[in-house]
Coordinates of C-alpha atoms (C1' of nucleotides) in Angstrom, one line a residue:
Chain A
M7 CA 0.1 0.2 0.2
S8 CA 0.9 3.7 -0.8
I9 CA -0.4 6.9 -0.9
S10 CA -1.2 7.7 -4.8
S11 CA 1.6 9.7 -6.1
R12 CA -0.9 12.6 -7.0
F13 CA 0.1 14.1 -3.5
A14 CA 3.7 14.4 -4.9
V15 CA 2.9 15.7 -7.8
G16 CA 0.5 18.0 -6.6
I17 CA 3.5 19.6 -4.8
H18 CA 5.6 19.6 -7.7
I19 CA 3.2 21.1 -9.6
L20 CA 2.7 23.9 -6.9
T21 CA 6.3 24.8 -6.9
L22 CA 7.4 24.5 -10.4
I23 CA 4.0 27.5 -11.0
K24 CA 6.0 29.5 -8.6
M25 CA 9.2 28.9 -10.4
N26 CA 8.2 29.2 -13.6
K27 CA 5.9 32.6 -12.4
N28 CA 7.5 34.5 -15.5
G29 CA 6.3 31.8 -17.7
V30 CA 3.4 30.3 -18.8
S31 CA 2.5 27.2 -16.7
S32 CA 0.1 25.3 -19.2
S33 CA -0.5 21.4 -18.4
E34 CA 1.4 20.3 -21.1
F35 CA 4.5 22.6 -19.8
L36 CA 3.7 21.1 -16.3
A37 CA 3.4 17.4 -17.6
G38 CA 7.0 17.7 -19.3
S39 CA 8.5 18.1 -15.9
V40 CA 6.5 15.2 -13.8
N41 CA 7.0 13.6 -17.3
T42 CA 3.3 12.1 -17.3
N43 CA 0.2 12.8 -19.4
P44 CA -1.3 16.2 -19.6
V45 CA -4.4 15.0 -18.5
V46 CA -3.1 13.7 -15.5
I47 CA -2.0 17.1 -14.5
R48 CA -5.3 18.6 -15.4
K49 CA -7.2 16.3 -13.3
I50 CA -5.0 17.4 -10.4
M51 CA -5.1 20.6 -11.1
G52 CA -8.8 20.4 -10.8
M53 CA -8.3 19.3 -7.4
L54 CA -6.2 22.0 -6.5
K55 CA -8.6 24.3 -7.7
N56 CA -11.6 22.9 -6.1
A57 CA -9.3 23.6 -3.2
G58 CA -8.5 27.2 -3.9
L59 CA -4.8 26.7 -4.3
V60 CA -4.6 27.7 -7.9
K61 CA -6.2 29.8 -10.6
V62 CA -7.3 28.0 -13.9
R63 CA -9.6 28.9 -16.7
P64 CA -10.8 27.0 -19.5
G65 CA -9.2 27.9 -22.9
I66 CA -6.6 30.2 -21.4
A67 CA -3.2 29.0 -21.0
G68 CA -1.3 28.6 -17.7
A69 CA -2.2 28.0 -14.0
E70 CA -1.3 30.5 -11.6
L71 CA -1.4 30.0 -7.6
A72 CA -4.0 31.6 -6.1
K73 CA -2.0 32.0 -2.6
D74 CA 1.5 32.6 -1.4
L75 CA 3.4 29.2 -1.2
S76 CA 3.8 30.0 2.7
E77 CA 0.4 29.5 3.1
I78 CA 0.0 26.4 1.6
T79 CA 1.2 23.6 3.9
L80 CA 1.5 20.2 2.5
L81 CA -1.3 18.9 4.6
D82 CA -3.6 21.5 2.3
V83 CA -2.1 19.6 -1.0
Y84 CA -2.9 16.4 0.9
K85 CA -6.6 17.1 1.5
A86 CA -6.7 18.5 -1.9
V87 CA -5.7 15.6 -3.7
N88 CA -8.0 13.2 -1.9
V89 CA -5.2 10.5 -1.2
V90 CA -6.5 10.0 1.8
Q91 CA -10.2 10.1 3.1
D92 CA -11.0 11.4 6.6
K93 CA -10.5 8.9 9.4
E94 CA -9.9 6.4 6.9
L95 CA -6.1 6.2 6.5
F96 CA -6.6 2.5 8.3
S97 CA -8.9 0.1 7.2
I98 CA -11.2 -2.1 10.1
H99 CA -12.6 -5.2 9.0
E100 CA -16.1 -5.0 8.1
N101 CA -18.6 -7.4 9.6
P102 CA -16.9 -8.8 12.7
N103 CA -18.9 -11.3 14.9
P104 CA -21.1 -9.6 17.6
Q105 CA -21.3 -13.0 19.6
C106 CA -17.7 -12.5 20.5
P107 CA -16.5 -10.1 23.5
V108 CA -13.4 -9.0 20.8
G109 CA -16.0 -8.9 17.4
R110 CA -18.2 -6.7 19.2
N111 CA -15.7 -4.1 20.6
I112 CA -12.7 -4.2 18.0
Q113 CA -14.0 -1.5 15.9
H114 CA -14.6 1.0 18.7
T115 CA -11.5 0.0 20.4
I116 CA -9.1 0.8 17.6
G117 CA -10.8 3.5 15.5
P118 CA -10.0 5.8 18.1
I119 CA -6.7 4.4 18.1
F120 CA -6.0 5.1 14.4
E121 CA -7.7 8.3 14.4
I122 CA -4.7 9.5 16.7
A123 CA -2.0 8.0 14.6
Q124 CA -3.5 9.4 11.2
T125 CA -3.5 12.9 13.2
A126 CA -0.2 12.6 13.9
L127 CA 0.5 12.0 10.3
E128 CA -1.5 15.1 9.2
K129 CA -0.1 17.5 12.1
A130 CA 3.5 16.4 10.6
L131 CA 2.6 17.4 7.0
G132 CA 0.8 20.5 8.6
N133 CA 4.3 21.6 9.6
V134 CA 5.7 22.2 6.2
T135 CA 4.8 24.6 3.7
V136 CA 5.4 24.4 -0.2
E137 CA 7.4 27.3 0.3
D138 CA 9.8 25.4 2.2
V139 CA 9.7 22.7 0.0
E140 CA 10.8 25.5 -2.7
R141 CA 13.7 27.1 -0.4
D142 CA 15.4 23.7 -0.1
M143 CA 15.3 23.2 -4.1
I144 CA 16.9 26.6 -4.4
E145 CA 19.0 25.6 -2.0
R146 CA 19.9 22.6 -3.4
E147 CA 20.7 24.0 -7.1
K148 CA 23.2 26.4 -5.2
L149 CA 24.9 23.6 -4.0
N150 CA 24.8 21.5 -7.4
N151 CA 26.2 24.4 -9.0
K152 CA 29.2 25.0 -6.6
M153 CA 30.3 21.4 -7.1
L154 CA 30.1 21.8 -10.9
R155 CA 32.3 24.9 -11.2
N156 CA 34.7 22.9 -8.5
E157 CA 35.2 19.7 -10.9
Chain B
M9 CA -6.1 4.5 -0.5
S10 CA -6.1 2.7 2.5
I11 CA -3.6 0.6 4.9
S12 CA -4.5 -2.7 4.6
S13 CA -7.2 -4.3 7.1
R14 CA -4.7 -7.1 7.7
F15 CA -3.2 -4.8 10.5
A16 CA -6.5 -4.4 12.1
V17 CA -7.0 -8.1 11.7
G18 CA -3.7 -8.9 13.6
I19 CA -4.6 -6.6 16.2
H20 CA -7.7 -8.7 16.4
I21 CA -6.4 -12.2 16.7
L22 CA -3.7 -11.0 19.1
T23 CA -6.2 -9.7 21.3
L24 CA -8.5 -12.8 20.7
I25 CA -6.0 -15.6 21.4
K26 CA -5.3 -13.6 24.9
M27 CA -9.1 -13.4 26.0
N28 CA -9.7 -17.2 24.6
K29 CA -6.3 -18.3 26.5
N30 CA -8.2 -21.2 28.1
G31 CA -9.7 -22.5 24.9
V32 CA -8.2 -23.4 21.4
S33 CA -7.7 -20.6 18.8
S34 CA -7.5 -22.4 15.6
S35 CA -7.7 -20.5 12.2
E36 CA -11.4 -21.6 12.3
F37 CA -12.2 -19.9 15.8
L38 CA -10.5 -17.2 15.0
A39 CA -11.9 -16.7 11.0
G40 CA -15.7 -17.1 13.2
S41 CA -14.7 -13.8 15.2
V42 CA -13.1 -11.7 12.7
N43 CA -16.0 -13.3 9.9
T44 CA -13.5 -14.0 7.2
N45 CA -12.0 -17.4 5.9
P46 CA -9.4 -19.6 8.0
V47 CA -6.9 -19.1 5.2
V48 CA -6.8 -15.5 5.7
I49 CA -6.8 -15.9 9.0
R50 CA -3.6 -18.2 8.5
K51 CA -1.9 -16.1 6.1
I52 CA -1.5 -13.3 8.6
M53 CA -0.8 -15.7 11.2
G54 CA 2.3 -17.0 9.0
M55 CA 3.4 -13.1 9.4
L56 CA 2.9 -12.7 13.3
K57 CA 4.8 -16.2 13.7
N58 CA 7.7 -14.8 11.1
A59 CA 7.7 -11.7 13.6
G60 CA 7.8 -13.7 17.0
L61 CA 4.4 -12.5 17.8
V62 CA 3.0 -16.3 18.1
K63 CA 3.8 -19.2 18.4
V64 CA 1.7 -22.1 15.5
R65 CA 2.7 -25.4 14.8
P66 CA 1.5 -27.3 11.6
G67 CA -1.1 -29.9 12.5
I68 CA -1.6 -28.6 16.1
A69 CA -4.7 -26.6 16.7
G70 CA -4.9 -23.3 18.0
A71 CA -1.8 -20.4 18.3
E72 CA -0.7 -19.1 21.3
L73 CA 0.7 -15.7 22.3
A74 CA 4.6 -15.8 22.0
K75 CA 5.0 -12.6 23.9
D76 CA 2.8 -11.0 26.9
L77 CA 0.5 -8.5 25.3
S78 CA 2.1 -5.9 27.1
E79 CA 5.6 -6.4 24.9
I80 CA 3.7 -6.1 21.7
T81 CA 2.9 -2.7 20.2
L82 CA 0.4 -1.8 17.3
L83 CA 3.8 -0.7 15.7
D84 CA 5.3 -4.4 16.3
V85 CA 2.1 -5.9 14.3
Y86 CA 1.8 -3.1 11.9
K87 CA 5.2 -4.2 10.7
A88 CA 4.5 -7.9 11.0
V89 CA 1.4 -8.3 8.4
N90 CA 3.8 -5.6 6.0
V91 CA 0.9 -3.0 5.4
V92 CA 3.3 -0.3 4.5
Q93 CA 7.4 -0.8 3.5
D94 CA 9.6 1.3 5.1
K95 CA 9.8 5.0 3.7
E96 CA 7.3 3.8 1.1
L97 CA 4.2 5.2 2.6
F98 CA 3.9 7.8 0.1
S99 CA 5.1 7.2 -3.3
I100 CA 6.5 9.7 -5.1
H101 CA 6.2 9.8 -9.1
E102 CA 9.2 8.4 -10.6
N103 CA 11.0 9.7 -13.4
P104 CA 10.6 13.7 -13.0
N105 CA 12.4 15.8 -15.8
P106 CA 16.1 16.0 -14.7
Q107 CA 16.4 19.3 -17.2
C108 CA 14.0 20.9 -14.8
P109 CA 14.9 22.7 -11.7
V110 CA 11.9 21.5 -9.7
G111 CA 12.1 17.7 -11.8
R112 CA 15.6 16.9 -10.4
N113 CA 15.0 18.1 -7.3
I114 CA 11.6 16.8 -5.9
Q115 CA 12.6 13.5 -4.9
H116 CA 15.3 14.4 -2.8
T117 CA 13.3 17.6 -1.4
I118 CA 10.4 15.7 -0.6
G119 CA 11.3 12.1 0.4
P120 CA 12.6 13.2 3.9
I121 CA 9.3 15.3 4.6
F122 CA 7.4 12.5 3.8
E123 CA 9.7 10.2 6.2
I124 CA 9.3 12.3 8.9
A125 CA 5.7 12.3 8.5
Q126 CA 5.5 8.5 8.1
T127 CA 7.7 8.3 11.2
A128 CA 5.4 10.3 13.3
L129 CA 2.5 7.8 12.2
E130 CA 4.4 4.8 13.2
K131 CA 5.6 6.4 17.0
A132 CA 1.9 6.7 17.4
L133 CA 1.0 3.2 17.1
G134 CA 4.4 2.8 19.3
N135 CA 2.8 4.3 21.9
V136 CA 0.1 2.2 21.9
T137 CA 0.3 -1.8 22.9
V138 CA -2.2 -4.7 22.9
E139 CA -2.7 -4.8 25.9
D140 CA -4.0 -1.4 25.9
V141 CA -6.4 -2.6 23.4
E142 CA -7.5 -5.9 25.4
R143 CA -7.9 -3.2 28.7
D144 CA -10.1 -1.2 26.7
M145 CA -12.4 -4.0 25.1
I146 CA -13.0 -5.6 28.5
E147 CA -13.8 -1.9 30.1
R148 CA -15.8 -1.6 26.8
E149 CA -18.1 -5.0 28.1
K150 CA -18.3 -3.8 31.6
L151 CA -20.1 -0.6 30.6
N152 CA -22.4 -2.5 28.3
N153 CA -22.8 -5.1 30.9
K154 CA -23.8 -2.2 33.4
M155 CA -26.4 -0.7 31.1
L156 CA -28.2 -4.0 30.0
R157 CA -28.6 -4.6 33.9
N158 CA -30.3 -1.1 34.4
E159 CA -32.9 -1.5 31.1
Chain C
dA27 C1' -2.7 -48.0 10.1
dT28 C1' -6.5 -46.0 9.6
dT29 C1' -9.3 -41.8 10.5
dA30 C1' -10.1 -37.1 11.2
dC31 C1' -8.7 -32.5 12.0
dT32 C1' -5.5 -28.7 11.1
dT33 C1' -1.8 -25.4 9.3
dG34 C1' 0.4 -24.0 5.1
dT35 C1' 0.7 -22.7 0.2
dA36 C1' -0.6 -22.7 -4.4
dA37 C1' -3.6 -20.9 -7.6
dT38 C1' -7.6 -18.9 -8.8
dT39 C1' -11.2 -14.7 -8.8
dA40 C1' -13.3 -10.4 -8.4
dT41 C1' -13.1 -6.3 -6.7
dG42 C1' -11.2 -1.6 -6.6
dA43 C1' -7.8 2.1 -7.2
dT44 C1' -3.9 4.0 -9.8
dA45 C1' -2.1 6.1 -13.9
dG46 C1' -2.2 6.7 -19.1
dT47 C1' -4.4 7.1 -23.0
dT48 C1' -7.3 8.6 -26.8
dA49 C1' -11.1 11.6 -27.8
dC50 C1' -13.6 15.5 -27.9
dA51 C1' -16.9 19.5 -26.4
dA52 C1' -15.9 24.0 -25.0
dT53 C1' -13.7 28.3 -24.4
dT54 C1' -10.5 31.7 -25.2
dA55 C1' -6.8 34.6 -28.3
dT56 C1' -5.0 36.0 -32.8
Chain D
dA14 C1' -12.1 30.9 -38.9
dT15 C1' -7.7 28.9 -36.8
dA16 C1' -5.2 27.2 -33.5
dA17 C1' -4.3 26.5 -29.1
dT18 C1' -5.9 25.1 -24.3
dT19 C1' -8.7 23.6 -20.4
dG20 C1' -12.2 20.0 -18.6
dT21 C1' -14.2 15.6 -18.9
dA22 C1' -15.7 10.9 -20.7
dA23 C1' -14.7 6.6 -21.0
dC24 C1' -11.1 3.0 -21.8
dT25 C1' -7.0 0.0 -20.6
dA26 C1' -3.4 -2.1 -18.2
dT27 C1' -1.2 -2.9 -13.7
dC28 C1' -1.7 -3.6 -9.1
dA29 C1' -2.7 -4.7 -4.1
dT30 C1' -6.6 -7.0 -1.5
dA31 C1' -9.6 -10.1 0.1
dA32 C1' -11.8 -14.4 -0.5
dT33 C1' -12.5 -19.0 -2.0
dT34 C1' -11.1 -23.8 -3.6
dA35 C1' -7.8 -27.2 -3.4
dC36 C1' -4.4 -30.2 -1.6
dA37 C1' 0.0 -31.8 0.6
dA38 C1' 2.1 -32.5 5.0
dG39 C1' 1.2 -32.4 9.9
dT40 C1' -0.5 -34.3 14.4
dA41 C1' -3.6 -37.2 17.7
dA42 C1' -6.7 -40.6 18.4
dT43 C1' -8.4 -44.7 18.4

DNA sequence: ATTACTTGTAATTATGATAGTTACAATTAT
DNA sequence: ATAATTGTAACTATCATAATTACAAGTAAT
């Protein structure tokens, strides 16, 4: 099991729109960087749009950010692209036996525990903004350039 | 996306073996409580056995705990049943464009962030033992019995 | 030793999510 | 008009899950 790469792609898209702010970020352009089909990008873009993170209009080339990257956490992106439903990161078997003391309590007992774990995950994502991601990339580019010059 | 119910079933099994310690916990018996096929139970049991959590022997009916429930955390069960691979809770798109500043850095940038989030999740699971689960169930049973007497 | 029961596995199936793709209507700009 | 783009629908391939059937191998009782 793995959480859909839509999440990673969503982060990629937002960061790239920002770094390409003087250019036009069409779905074709973004797809070229992610290395996927433009339709995949448009689908994800639709979700980011519904969540109020980007501005896109039919017929008009190029997406724009609806907020500053410092105001978008990874949790916002994660929620936007619907990779995990509320309280449903962990699945629990559906029809345990009500005649059994364990069967009739298991769902109520582990449900709240699973929620705590899911919340811990989401809190960690809420502590990072897409601007942090952008900053780290800029830093990595600087380091790479330095290394190239010294070779 | 959801983490396989093998995890929840694993917790169910361990708790039930304990609460049924005076009886024989065959795969058929456990399947009856989980409400699934005995083969599903045996597969999960095999994983719990490999992780050193239960003792089972071919031909001999009934599984037993290999450790006290107080020594088994939910994280141990989660690792045992292989619902999520190490560092792979979140998937990242595979071949981003190395010609693009975002494409060539995205994996290295978000990889560690995703690991932090996954670790937060796992830490939360490590804070709870299967004994805590058992205790909560016993508590719920007591409350239910009280309510029935008062009706 | 035969019988009955159990565990351990392999193989098969149905289902659902993911990611990619083609096709095309609707929209906008030149 | 023409060209380019977004937004969707529809279809496909692939994979994981969970359930199921079938059966070999092990154990226990008679």
